[in-house]
Tab-separated table of C-alpha atoms and ligand atoms in Angstrom:
chain	number	residue	atom	x	y	z
A	1	UNK	CA	133.038	97.050	83.773
A	2	UNK	CA	129.857	98.419	82.384
A	3	UNK	CA	128.627	98.922	85.699
A	4	UNK	CA	128.780	99.198	89.387
A	5	UNK	CA	126.958	99.779	92.976
A	6	UNK	CA	127.371	103.197	94.525
A	7	UNK	CA	126.262	104.667	97.700
A	8	UNK	CA	124.111	107.875	96.645
A	9	UNK	CA	125.928	109.151	100.251
A	10	UNK	CA	129.154	108.773	100.183
A	11	UNK	CA	129.481	107.528	96.867
A	12	UNK	CA	131.736	104.319	97.816
A	13	UNK	CA	131.772	101.657	95.272
A	14	UNK	CA	131.136	98.172	95.089
A	15	UNK	CA	131.286	95.482	92.259
A	16	UNK	CA	128.691	93.626	90.922
A	17	UNK	CA	130.152	90.407	92.266
A	18	UNK	CA	129.466	91.598	95.961
A	19	UNK	CA	126.210	90.829	97.243
A	20	UNK	CA	125.851	94.038	99.382
A	21	UNK	CA	122.331	96.004	99.646
A	22	UNK	CA	123.187	99.273	101.545
A	23	UNK	CA	126.802	101.076	101.815
A	24	UNK	CA	128.596	100.498	105.307
A	25	UNK	CA	127.794	104.387	105.768
A	26	UNK	CA	123.884	103.324	106.170
A	27	UNK	CA	123.188	105.050	102.687
A	28	UNK	CA	121.368	103.570	99.594
A	29	UNK	CA	123.353	102.091	96.730
A	30	UNK	CA	122.593	102.570	93.127
A	31	UNK	CA	123.425	101.017	89.874
A	32	UNK	CA	125.930	103.704	88.365
A	33	UNK	CA	126.693	102.624	84.233
A	34	UNK	CA	129.181	103.665	82.473
A	35	UNK	CA	126.671	105.594	79.357
A	36	UNK	CA	129.821	106.195	77.364
A	37	UNK	CA	129.681	102.757	76.850
A	38	UNK	CA	125.764	102.280	76.231
A	39	UNK	CA	124.626	102.947	72.651
A	40	UNK	CA	120.907	102.663	72.318
A	41	UNK	CA	118.629	104.471	70.070
A	42	UNK	CA	114.788	104.364	68.914
A	43	UNK	CA	115.768	102.052	65.928
A	44	UNK	CA	117.269	99.204	68.651
A	45	UNK	CA	114.123	99.588	70.424
A	46	UNK	CA	111.755	98.536	67.419
A	47	UNK	CA	109.405	95.422	68.345
A	48	UNK	CA	107.035	94.391	71.316
A	49	UNK	CA	107.241	95.809	74.454
A	50	UNK	CA	108.940	93.594	77.583
A	51	UNK	CA	111.523	94.287	80.324
A	52	UNK	CA	113.888	92.548	78.234
A	53	UNK	CA	113.724	95.098	75.209
A	54	UNK	CA	116.186	96.718	77.862
A	55	UNK	CA	118.800	94.604	78.359
A	56	UNK	CA	121.414	97.083	77.485
A	57	UNK	CA	120.133	99.176	80.823
A	58	UNK	CA	119.685	96.177	82.800
A	59	UNK	CA	122.702	94.826	85.006
A	60	UNK	CA	122.708	91.049	84.657
A	61	UNK	CA	124.703	88.813	82.446
A	62	UNK	CA	123.109	85.291	82.348
A	63	UNK	CA	119.507	84.037	80.892
A	64	UNK	CA	117.097	85.627	82.444
A	65	UNK	CA	114.315	83.968	84.756
A	66	UNK	CA	111.402	85.478	82.760
A	67	UNK	CA	107.222	84.586	82.615
A	68	UNK	CA	107.414	87.714	79.818
A	69	UNK	CA	106.559	90.188	82.560
A	70	UNK	CA	106.141	93.908	81.123
A	71	UNK	CA	104.541	95.108	77.916
A	72	UNK	CA	101.336	96.458	79.837
A	73	UNK	CA	99.024	98.585	78.385
A	74	UNK	CA	98.951	102.256	78.159
A	75	UNK	CA	95.330	103.295	78.321
A	76	UNK	CA	93.782	106.485	77.253
A	77	UNK	CA	91.286	107.674	79.531
A	78	UNK	CA	88.916	110.033	78.069
A	79	UNK	CA	86.035	109.421	79.933
A	80	UNK	CA	87.984	109.642	83.334
A	81	UNK	CA	89.702	112.876	81.886
A	82	UNK	CA	86.845	115.072	81.337
A	83	UNK	CA	85.120	114.190	84.693
A	84	UNK	CA	88.659	114.958	86.312
A	85	UNK	CA	88.446	118.394	84.226
A	86	UNK	CA	91.657	117.547	82.501
A	87	UNK	CA	92.395	116.875	78.615
A	88	UNK	CA	95.372	114.058	78.022
A	89	UNK	CA	95.045	111.286	80.663
A	90	UNK	CA	96.649	108.026	80.354
A	91	UNK	CA	96.745	104.709	82.703
A	92	UNK	CA	99.571	102.758	82.685
A	93	UNK	CA	98.127	99.305	83.928
A	94	UNK	CA	100.697	97.159	85.791
A	95	UNK	CA	98.268	94.719	87.020
A	96	UNK	CA	98.420	93.392	83.803
A	97	UNK	CA	101.567	91.701	84.287
A	98	UNK	CA	102.326	87.936	85.055
A	99	UNK	CA	101.237	87.923	88.734
A	100	UNK	CA	99.269	91.246	88.605
A	101	UNK	CA	101.641	93.968	89.956
A	102	UNK	CA	104.235	95.859	88.777
A	103	UNK	CA	106.680	93.575	91.177
A	104	UNK	CA	107.422	91.235	88.039
A	105	UNK	CA	109.320	94.059	86.671
A	106	UNK	CA	111.879	94.084	89.771
A	107	UNK	CA	111.375	90.285	90.654
A	108	UNK	CA	112.956	88.863	87.165
A	109	UNK	CA	115.579	91.263	87.074
A	110	UNK	CA	116.154	90.263	90.760
A	111	UNK	CA	115.925	86.376	90.460
A	112	UNK	CA	117.813	86.466	87.690
A	113	UNK	CA	120.826	87.991	89.679
A	114	UNK	CA	120.330	85.788	92.592
A	115	UNK	CA	121.181	82.941	90.162
A	116	UNK	CA	124.243	85.194	89.071
A	117	UNK	CA	125.368	85.544	92.410
A	118	UNK	CA	125.024	81.791	93.380
A	119	UNK	CA	122.485	82.578	95.908
A	120	UNK	CA	120.815	79.375	97.563
A	121	UNK	CA	117.606	81.185	99.098
A	122	UNK	CA	115.361	84.182	98.068
A	123	UNK	CA	113.461	86.466	100.510
A	124	UNK	CA	111.365	89.314	100.980
A	125	UNK	CA	108.908	91.193	103.973
A	126	UNK	CA	105.823	92.379	101.795
A	127	UNK	CA	102.405	94.006	101.866
A	128	UNK	CA	101.614	91.242	99.878
A	129	UNK	CA	102.331	91.784	95.939
A	130	UNK	CA	106.316	91.514	96.577
A	131	UNK	CA	105.647	88.338	98.273
A	132	UNK	CA	103.459	86.889	95.367
A	133	UNK	CA	106.244	87.943	92.653
A	134	UNK	CA	108.781	86.487	94.890
A	135	UNK	CA	106.726	82.800	95.529
A	136	UNK	CA	106.632	82.947	91.242
A	137	UNK	CA	109.722	84.033	90.569
A	138	UNK	CA	111.575	81.853	92.741
A	139	UNK	CA	109.432	78.921	91.585
A	140	UNK	CA	110.121	79.648	88.509
A	141	UNK	CA	114.080	79.515	88.769
A	142	UNK	CA	113.994	76.993	91.165
A	143	UNK	CA	114.978	78.326	94.224
A	144	UNK	CA	113.044	78.477	97.236
A	145	UNK	CA	111.636	81.484	98.455
A	146	UNK	CA	110.478	82.908	102.293
A	147	UNK	CA	108.500	85.740	102.785
A	148	UNK	CA	107.473	87.612	105.971
A	149	UNK	CA	103.912	89.101	105.815
A	150	UNK	CA	102.295	91.508	108.065
A	151	UNK	CA	99.380	89.467	110.017
A	152	UNK	CA	95.846	89.747	109.117
A	153	UNK	CA	97.024	92.423	106.701
A	154	UNK	CA	97.787	91.063	103.778
A	155	UNK	CA	94.896	90.882	100.521
A	156	UNK	CA	93.730	87.641	100.263
A	157	UNK	CA	94.712	86.905	96.463
A	158	UNK	CA	98.327	88.011	97.197
A	159	UNK	CA	98.353	85.426	100.145
A	160	UNK	CA	97.065	82.729	97.829
A	161	UNK	CA	99.738	83.344	95.609
A	162	UNK	CA	102.556	83.277	97.873
A	163	UNK	CA	101.215	79.624	99.225
A	164	UNK	CA	100.308	77.823	95.896
A	165	UNK	CA	103.551	79.120	94.382
A	166	UNK	CA	104.976	77.147	97.162
A	167	UNK	CA	107.170	80.005	99.293
A	168	UNK	CA	107.633	79.773	103.266
A	169	UNK	CA	105.121	81.942	104.121
A	170	UNK	CA	105.663	83.577	107.710
A	171	UNK	CA	102.974	85.446	109.133
A	172	UNK	CA	104.716	88.119	111.825
A	173	UNK	CA	102.844	89.735	114.646
A	174	UNK	CA	103.668	93.218	113.476
A	175	UNK	CA	103.303	95.359	110.566
A	176	UNK	CA	105.449	95.859	107.250
A	177	UNK	CA	108.181	97.680	108.982
A	178	UNK	CA	108.808	94.901	111.763
A	179	UNK	CA	108.758	92.262	109.204
A	180	UNK	CA	111.272	94.249	106.954
A	181	UNK	CA	113.383	94.817	109.586
A	182	UNK	CA	113.244	91.192	110.563
A	183	UNK	CA	113.952	90.150	107.109
A	184	UNK	CA	117.012	92.233	106.664
A	185	UNK	CA	118.770	90.496	109.841
A	186	UNK	CA	117.751	87.184	108.470
A	187	UNK	CA	119.064	87.745	105.309
A	188	UNK	CA	122.563	88.724	107.089
A	189	UNK	CA	122.403	85.886	109.179
A	190	UNK	CA	121.928	83.070	107.062
A	191	UNK	CA	122.862	84.296	103.640
A	192	UNK	CA	119.405	84.470	101.912
A	193	UNK	CA	119.152	86.765	99.320
A	194	UNK	CA	117.339	89.838	100.018
A	195	UNK	CA	114.749	90.687	97.753
A	196	UNK	CA	112.860	93.922	98.985
A	197	UNK	CA	113.387	97.445	96.912
A	198	UNK	CA	116.471	98.346	98.846
A	199	UNK	CA	118.174	95.844	96.847
A	200	UNK	CA	118.804	97.938	93.941
A	201	UNK	CA	118.528	95.409	91.175
A	202	UNK	CA	115.239	95.241	91.399
A	203	UNK	CA	114.628	98.981	91.162
A	204	UNK	CA	116.444	98.406	87.403
A	205	UNK	CA	114.063	96.212	86.265
A	206	UNK	CA	111.257	98.529	87.547
A	207	UNK	CA	112.506	101.454	85.730
A	208	UNK	CA	111.633	99.793	82.539
A	209	UNK	CA	107.642	101.159	83.274
A	210	UNK	CA	109.383	104.140	82.100
A	211	UNK	CA	110.819	103.178	79.004
A	212	UNK	CA	107.401	101.616	78.007
A	213	UNK	CA	105.670	104.924	78.860
A	214	UNK	CA	107.800	106.599	76.454
A	215	UNK	CA	107.712	104.364	73.389
A	216	UNK	CA	104.195	103.998	74.093
A	217	UNK	CA	103.548	107.767	73.754
A	218	UNK	CA	105.760	108.279	70.721
A	219	UNK	CA	108.927	108.958	72.098
A	220	UNK	CA	108.214	111.450	74.769
A	221	UNK	CA	107.528	111.618	78.519
A	222	UNK	CA	103.984	112.661	79.909
A	223	UNK	CA	104.200	116.319	81.590
A	224	UNK	CA	103.516	114.598	85.057
A	225	UNK	CA	103.588	110.872	86.668
A	226	UNK	CA	101.121	110.130	89.181
A	227	UNK	CA	102.055	106.928	91.603
A	228	UNK	CA	100.999	105.346	94.639
A	229	UNK	CA	104.084	105.441	96.990
A	230	UNK	CA	104.610	102.852	99.747
A	231	UNK	CA	108.400	101.727	100.039
A	232	UNK	CA	109.084	104.256	97.752
A	233	UNK	CA	110.795	102.137	95.715
A	234	UNK	CA	108.585	102.573	92.352
A	235	UNK	CA	108.783	106.710	92.484
A	236	UNK	CA	112.909	106.377	92.615
A	237	UNK	CA	112.943	103.366	89.430
A	238	UNK	CA	110.536	105.090	87.255
A	239	UNK	CA	112.224	108.423	87.721
A	240	UNK	CA	115.917	106.469	87.126
A	241	UNK	CA	114.253	105.295	84.014
A	242	UNK	CA	113.187	109.057	82.251
A	243	UNK	CA	116.276	110.454	83.049
A	244	UNK	CA	118.237	107.562	81.437
A	245	UNK	CA	116.610	107.821	78.415
A	246	UNK	CA	116.619	111.865	78.408
A	247	UNK	CA	120.388	111.099	79.162
A	248	UNK	CA	120.698	108.952	76.070
A	249	UNK	CA	118.801	111.526	73.769
A	250	UNK	CA	115.763	109.174	73.442
A	251	UNK	CA	113.067	111.600	74.857
A	252	UNK	CA	113.644	115.292	75.573
A	253	UNK	CA	112.306	115.472	79.292
A	254	UNK	CA	111.593	114.028	82.226
A	255	UNK	CA	108.043	113.990	83.983
A	256	UNK	CA	107.377	115.846	86.975
A	257	UNK	CA	107.054	112.910	89.414
A	258	UNK	CA	103.849	112.943	91.550
A	259	UNK	CA	104.130	110.573	94.644
A	260	UNK	CA	100.590	109.724	96.504
A	261	UNK	CA	100.588	108.160	100.144
A	262	UNK	CA	97.142	107.241	102.443
A	263	UNK	CA	96.546	110.052	105.004
A	264	UNK	CA	97.359	107.364	107.346
A	265	UNK	CA	100.495	106.016	106.027
A	266	UNK	CA	102.077	109.308	104.768
A	267	UNK	CA	105.534	110.060	105.918
A	268	UNK	CA	106.692	111.341	102.211
A	269	UNK	CA	104.208	113.199	101.919
A	270	UNK	CA	104.755	114.993	105.375
A	271	UNK	CA	108.578	115.183	104.573
A	272	UNK	CA	108.042	117.148	101.342
A	273	UNK	CA	105.568	119.387	102.721
A	274	UNK	CA	107.767	120.458	105.528
A	275	UNK	CA	110.555	120.760	103.032
A	276	UNK	CA	112.484	118.112	105.398
A	277	UNK	CA	115.817	116.302	104.360
A	278	UNK	CA	114.348	112.795	105.724
A	279	UNK	CA	111.024	111.396	106.864
A	280	UNK	CA	110.056	111.343	110.215
A	281	UNK	CA	109.119	107.446	110.673
A	282	UNK	CA	105.062	106.493	111.168
A	283	UNK	CA	104.994	103.817	113.849
A	284	UNK	CA	101.391	102.752	113.600
A	285	UNK	CA	100.476	103.435	109.463
A	286	UNK	CA	97.006	102.565	108.918
A	287	UNK	CA	94.733	102.505	105.523
A	288	UNK	CA	92.402	100.315	103.619
A	289	UNK	CA	95.007	100.451	101.067
A	290	UNK	CA	97.110	97.857	102.277
A	291	UNK	CA	99.687	97.702	99.511
A	292	UNK	CA	101.141	100.666	100.957
A	293	UNK	CA	100.455	100.531	104.501
A	294	UNK	CA	104.498	101.613	105.425
A	295	UNK	CA	105.428	103.819	108.080
A	296	UNK	CA	109.446	103.675	107.163
A	297	UNK	CA	109.776	103.780	103.787
A	298	UNK	CA	113.304	101.984	102.913
A	299	UNK	CA	113.739	104.045	99.438
A	300	UNK	CA	112.743	107.363	101.100
A	301	UNK	CA	116.089	109.276	100.293
A	302	UNK	CA	116.016	108.395	96.986
A	303	UNK	CA	112.296	108.994	96.134
A	304	UNK	CA	112.653	112.524	98.251
A	305	UNK	CA	115.176	113.364	95.472
A	306	UNK	CA	113.065	111.813	92.850
A	307	UNK	CA	110.301	114.377	93.519
A	308	UNK	CA	112.317	117.484	94.444
A	309	UNK	CA	114.613	116.705	91.050
A	310	UNK	CA	111.854	116.537	88.886
A	311	UNK	CA	109.587	119.653	89.798
A	312	UNK	CA	107.124	117.035	91.134
A	313	UNK	CA	104.884	116.725	94.607
A	314	UNK	CA	103.453	114.723	97.009
A	315	UNK	CA	99.882	114.154	98.396
A	316	UNK	CA	97.747	112.350	100.604
A	317	UNK	CA	94.292	110.804	99.937
A	318	UNK	CA	91.814	109.560	102.548
A	319	UNK	CA	90.548	106.130	102.362
A	320	UNK	CA	86.933	107.058	101.391
A	321	UNK	CA	88.844	109.291	98.265
A	322	UNK	CA	90.756	105.980	97.507
A	323	UNK	CA	87.716	103.848	96.810
A	324	UNK	CA	85.819	106.478	95.084
A	325	UNK	CA	88.636	106.699	92.478
A	326	UNK	CA	88.770	102.664	92.213
A	327	UNK	CA	84.826	102.601	91.418
A	328	UNK	CA	85.229	105.480	89.082
A	329	UNK	CA	88.202	103.673	87.013
A	330	UNK	CA	86.547	100.548	86.905
A	331	UNK	CA	82.759	101.886	86.032
A	332	UNK	CA	84.034	104.542	83.872
A	333	UNK	CA	86.915	102.981	81.959
A	334	UNK	CA	87.024	99.291	82.436
A	335	UNK	CA	89.829	99.551	84.437
A	336	UNK	CA	90.277	97.032	87.608
A	337	UNK	CA	92.805	98.131	90.340
A	338	UNK	CA	93.211	97.186	94.059
A	339	UNK	CA	93.004	100.315	96.260
A	340	UNK	CA	96.202	100.812	96.534
A	341	UNK	CA	96.793	101.699	92.221
A	342	UNK	CA	93.601	103.624	92.849
A	343	UNK	CA	95.132	106.469	95.267
A	344	UNK	CA	96.847	107.823	92.034
A	345	UNK	CA	93.347	108.797	90.438
A	346	UNK	CA	92.397	110.075	93.675
A	347	UNK	CA	95.585	112.011	94.378
A	348	UNK	CA	94.969	113.283	90.339
A	349	UNK	CA	91.903	114.313	91.223
A	350	UNK	CA	92.598	116.104	94.541
A	351	UNK	CA	95.566	118.016	92.815
A	352	UNK	CA	93.582	119.343	90.364
A	353	UNK	CA	91.157	120.344	92.149
A	354	UNK	CA	93.643	122.221	94.325
A	355	UNK	CA	94.754	123.579	91.201
A	356	UNK	CA	98.625	122.042	91.632
A	357	UNK	CA	97.814	120.128	88.313
A	358	UNK	CA	97.402	122.273	85.483
A	359	UNK	CA	94.004	121.216	83.227
A	360	UNK	CA	96.879	121.255	80.034
A	361	UNK	CA	99.397	118.758	81.322
A	362	UNK	CA	99.713	115.302	79.922
A	363	UNK	CA	99.349	113.088	82.601
A	364	UNK	CA	100.463	109.530	83.328
A	365	UNK	CA	99.030	107.593	86.132
A	366	UNK	CA	100.527	103.917	87.405
A	367	UNK	CA	98.256	101.685	88.481
A	368	UNK	CA	100.419	98.774	90.235
A	369	UNK	CA	98.298	96.355	90.645
A	370	UNK	CA	94.844	94.157	89.603
A	371	UNK	CA	91.730	94.434	91.278
A	372	UNK	CA	91.765	90.756	91.836
A	373	UNK	CA	94.215	90.834	94.490
A	374	UNK	CA	92.130	92.374	96.812
A	375	UNK	CA	88.468	90.854	96.018
A	376	UNK	CA	87.715	91.015	100.050
A	377	UNK	CA	88.009	94.720	99.680
A	378	UNK	CA	85.503	94.845	96.950
A	379	UNK	CA	82.993	92.893	98.745
A	380	UNK	CA	83.038	95.102	101.428
A	381	UNK	CA	82.621	98.452	99.165
A	382	UNK	CA	79.913	96.936	96.367
A	383	UNK	CA	76.260	95.920	96.923
A	384	UNK	CA	75.819	92.505	97.262
A	385	UNK	CA	74.847	90.053	94.692
A	386	UNK	CA	70.850	90.326	94.390
A	387	UNK	CA	69.434	86.520	95.182
A	388	UNK	CA	66.418	85.251	93.814
A	389	UNK	CA	64.664	82.209	92.606
A	390	UNK	CA	65.492	80.401	89.484
A	391	UNK	CA	62.496	81.944	87.579
A	392	UNK	CA	61.976	84.690	84.629
A	393	UNK	CA	59.558	86.377	87.009
A	394	UNK	CA	62.224	86.627	89.497
A	395	UNK	CA	64.580	87.550	87.226
A	396	UNK	CA	62.353	90.684	85.605
A	397	UNK	CA	61.333	92.007	88.811
A	398	UNK	CA	64.916	92.081	90.448
A	399	UNK	CA	66.198	93.629	86.667
A	400	UNK	CA	63.306	96.085	86.469
A	401	UNK	CA	62.720	97.163	90.042
A	402	UNK	CA	64.790	98.691	92.307
B	501	F0G	N1	100.832	99.759	94.814
B	501	F0G	C1	101.134	98.316	95.178
B	501	F0G	C2	99.808	97.519	94.791
B	501	F0G	C3	101.820	97.739	95.847
B	501	F0G	O1	101.997	96.491	96.139
B	501	F0G	C4	102.586	98.415	96.285
B	501	F0G	C5	104.087	97.960	97.386
B	501	F0G	C6	103.382	99.886	96.213
B	501	F0G	C7	102.141	100.485	95.338
B	501	F0G	C8	104.015	101.127	96.409
B	501	F0G	O2	105.503	101.010	95.595
B	501	F0G	O3	106.867	99.953	97.827
B	501	F0G	O4	107.832	100.642	95.338
B	501	F0G	O5	106.443	102.349	96.661
B	501	F0G	N2	104.404	96.774	97.721
B	501	F0G	C9	105.055	96.143	98.332
B	501	F0G	C10	104.995	94.950	98.632
B	501	F0G	C11	105.985	96.953	99.874
B	501	F0G	O6	105.482	94.424	99.669
B	501	F0G	O7	104.267	94.402	97.945
B	501	F0G	P1	106.733	101.230	96.235
């Protein structure tokens, strides 16, 4: 067998044919490969970027359920870098995936796995993007999707996607953490396939962000990777991707994994700062960045390992800092991202100002979702359009006068 599932706590092993999300001891599971049987070199990786280019490191056998995910741009952002006082900054814009977020990388793998396991219904809890992606990949696969969302706290673009692509959309009177607890129970009772990031197969798709960055930088890892952290799956997945490429001799180093959370939802940052072995969940998470409005991240233990092992760090940013960074990235670089994604830029600025990040470091920020996901927020922070009469005088007056 080329791979199996293994508990990160007690190391109990599970066969790939088993439908299991966490260990009987409660520990998180990881997909563990027999790397001695995987021969992957830079030469094998020629051609356009995509999630399925890395099939040798993706644990599914059947034909993928795919909408051409991955292959997102890595932008060099010199104007922003100058503003931040840095030399070498890049943005990996995951908002350019088929549904406008990085979740597609995990869903193409996770939904393919669902078919391979013969599952008849897929389900998730979500702050929005995961539900949009699950609805889309469920539609593509012809499998019904059920999504549980925190009522009133999901950006409209994401909700629109989940609805239009035909998911059964349930609006829960509670927050994301409540919805995740519920959907786990639902999946256990009804035999639905759980596609939150506690499902280790999803992370196997998301680790391809690391593979692409290494390729786009000329087979090098950056010194540091900065990204928003919510349920803490993505930081875990990207760290694994870099470690795998290092192990296979494709790159020489692994970046310092640097997680950013909103001030009102920051259990991982507190655990890192307090040197705690585990997080203390937050009962009432709150932030303008609704995508990362999470108080009890399910992958916390894996994320703490990624941050500590890589020599990285974690920091909080305020809602005002997030909004400023979102506007700065849009105006200076032409990159439109949703608030959660902008937290990576806001965090980078803060850590440079604090002297934690060296001015010579090569930094990649991951922007996880597209601006259009949350256009309601845009209207609340940008000036309103100027309504005028349809005459050239009125147009000139509006253009040239303040
Ligand atoms: N950025 C965006 C735009 C997200 O949607 C999420 C998570 C994150 C960052 C954080 O990633 O959870 O892997 O640490 N959104 C999930 C959802 C929770 O339901 O869409 P993470």
